[in-house]
Amino acid sequence: MKNTLLFLFSFFPNVIATVDLKPYDSDNAVIFIIKNFGINTDGELKGLKGTIKWDAENPPSSVFNVSVDVKTINTGIEMRDNHLKNEEYFDAEKYPIIQLASTAVSADNITGNLTIKGITKEVTFPYKATAYSGYYLFEGSFSINRKDFGIGAGSMSLGTAVTVNLKVKAKPLQ
């Protein structure tokens, strides 16, 4: 029996290396930064869900499909948070999630489809994956133009460039 298993695993070495992971909410997992009146203003999104199939030995076989809950937006000012949830900005009632689904993963970059307000755009960004005892940490950062996703109208005080910083923790599925 042992010889049969060794024989099978010699033909399928990546089967052992691939890990199915579940992302979970943690502080600073998804942070965004935008200029408002020339000052960096940040916020956080929670409700992290999805699946990650991670293969540290063969990153191109990895798959990321994660989302956050728009209704969890938190900039530290409740009135502003409620304003951002309305139709002009994120329209949280109609579009309750923001999703990122990878289309290609390399050792250095993730390319994927980012969907906000029903609009999907491709993003590519560098990332780093670190294994810890009991979880993995995936870190990356990318910028988008909020207008490309129909977030807010023209504004002299609100910038168009939004930086998104990710520090996503993920545990193996049980």
XYZ file of N, CA and C in Angstrom, residues 24-34 40-48 67-78 80-82 84-85 90 92 96 98 137 162-169:
150
model
N -10.288 35.404 6.477
C -11.120 35.839 7.597
C -10.818 37.286 7.942
N -11.821 37.903 8.557
C -11.675 39.303 8.952
C -10.596 39.450 10.009
N -9.784 40.453 9.825
C -8.794 40.840 10.822
C -8.607 42.343 10.656
N -8.047 42.968 11.660
C -7.823 44.407 11.568
C -6.916 44.721 10.383
N -7.271 45.761 9.663
C -6.483 46.257 8.534
C -6.363 45.280 7.378
N -7.315 44.363 7.221
C -7.267 43.402 6.112
C -7.455 44.115 4.782
N -8.440 45.020 4.706
C -8.709 45.771 3.473
C -8.850 47.245 3.850
N -7.838 48.012 3.503
C -7.798 49.444 3.805
C -7.753 50.213 2.490
N -8.505 51.309 2.415
C -8.418 52.174 1.236
C -8.016 53.572 1.682
N -7.318 54.269 0.786
C -6.849 55.625 1.060
C -7.177 56.486 -0.145
N -7.789 57.653 0.123
C -8.127 58.610 -0.929
C -7.882 60.012 -0.390
N -4.898 62.776 3.048
C -5.156 61.343 2.948
C -6.235 60.941 3.953
N -7.278 60.347 3.437
C -8.382 59.859 4.260
C -8.470 58.366 4.036
N -8.513 57.610 5.133
C -8.543 56.162 4.960
C -9.828 55.574 5.521
N -10.042 54.345 5.125
C -11.202 53.602 5.594
C -10.921 52.119 5.495
N -11.822 51.354 6.065
C -11.658 49.908 6.115
C -12.943 49.226 5.673
N -12.787 48.075 5.067
C -13.923 47.218 4.702
C -13.741 45.876 5.382
N -14.835 45.326 5.857
C -14.811 44.020 6.551
C -15.744 43.062 5.817
N -16.083 41.977 6.487
C -16.959 40.978 5.876
C -16.227 40.157 4.844
N -14.944 39.918 5.084
C -14.099 39.181 4.146
C -14.579 37.738 4.029
N -14.187 38.439 -1.369
C -15.074 39.602 -1.403
C -15.152 40.240 -0.026
N -15.599 41.491 -0.007
C -15.875 42.212 1.235
C -17.282 42.783 1.154
N -17.844 43.055 2.315
C -19.198 43.572 2.451
C -19.157 45.104 2.444
N -19.775 45.723 1.454
C -19.758 47.181 1.320
C -20.399 47.867 2.532
N -21.392 47.243 3.137
C -22.090 47.858 4.274
C -21.208 47.988 5.504
N -20.026 47.365 5.487
C -19.119 47.448 6.639
C -18.153 48.616 6.530
N -18.275 49.430 5.501
C -17.331 50.527 5.298
C -17.216 51.351 6.573
N -15.964 51.656 6.951
C -15.726 52.398 8.188
C -14.574 53.360 7.965
N -14.896 54.656 7.989
C -13.877 55.692 7.860
C -13.649 56.411 9.187
N -14.350 55.951 10.218
C -14.238 56.591 11.525
C -15.246 57.700 11.725
N -16.020 58.012 10.700
C -17.061 59.039 10.812
C -18.356 58.436 10.278
N -19.292 58.151 11.176
C -20.512 57.435 10.801
C -21.314 58.161 9.719
N -20.225 60.091 7.332
C -19.537 59.891 6.052
C -19.734 58.458 5.563
N -19.644 57.489 6.477
C -19.850 56.085 6.107
C -21.228 55.885 5.494
N -22.239 56.449 6.125
C -23.605 56.334 5.598
C -23.727 56.996 4.230
N -21.300 57.293 2.010
C -20.602 56.446 1.039
C -21.420 55.220 0.630
N -22.347 54.813 1.468
C -23.193 53.648 1.160
C -24.335 53.993 0.212
N -21.158 53.923 -3.310
C -21.080 52.469 -3.452
C -22.421 51.784 -3.712
N -24.714 50.496 -1.670
C -24.592 49.259 -0.899
C -25.835 48.382 -0.952
N -24.016 44.922 -2.795
C -23.544 44.735 -1.413
C -22.116 44.201 -1.266
N -17.934 43.809 -2.855
C -16.832 44.114 -3.760
C -16.060 42.809 -3.878
N -0.533 34.829 5.411
C -0.791 36.252 5.269
C -0.428 36.646 3.846
N -7.559 55.962 -5.747
C -7.782 55.255 -4.486
C -6.738 54.154 -4.377
N -6.011 54.139 -3.287
C -5.054 53.071 -3.026
C -5.725 52.052 -2.114
N -5.610 50.780 -2.476
C -6.175 49.700 -1.682
C -5.014 48.861 -1.158
N -4.925 48.747 0.162
C -3.886 47.943 0.809
C -4.523 46.686 1.394
N -3.936 45.540 1.076
C -4.464 44.270 1.533
C -3.496 43.587 2.487
N -4.018 43.081 3.585
C -3.289 42.224 4.531
C -4.261 41.131 4.924
N -4.443 40.192 4.007
C -5.477 39.166 4.150
C -4.900 37.926 4.825
N -5.499 37.568 5.950
C -5.135 36.333 6.650
C -6.098 35.244 6.192
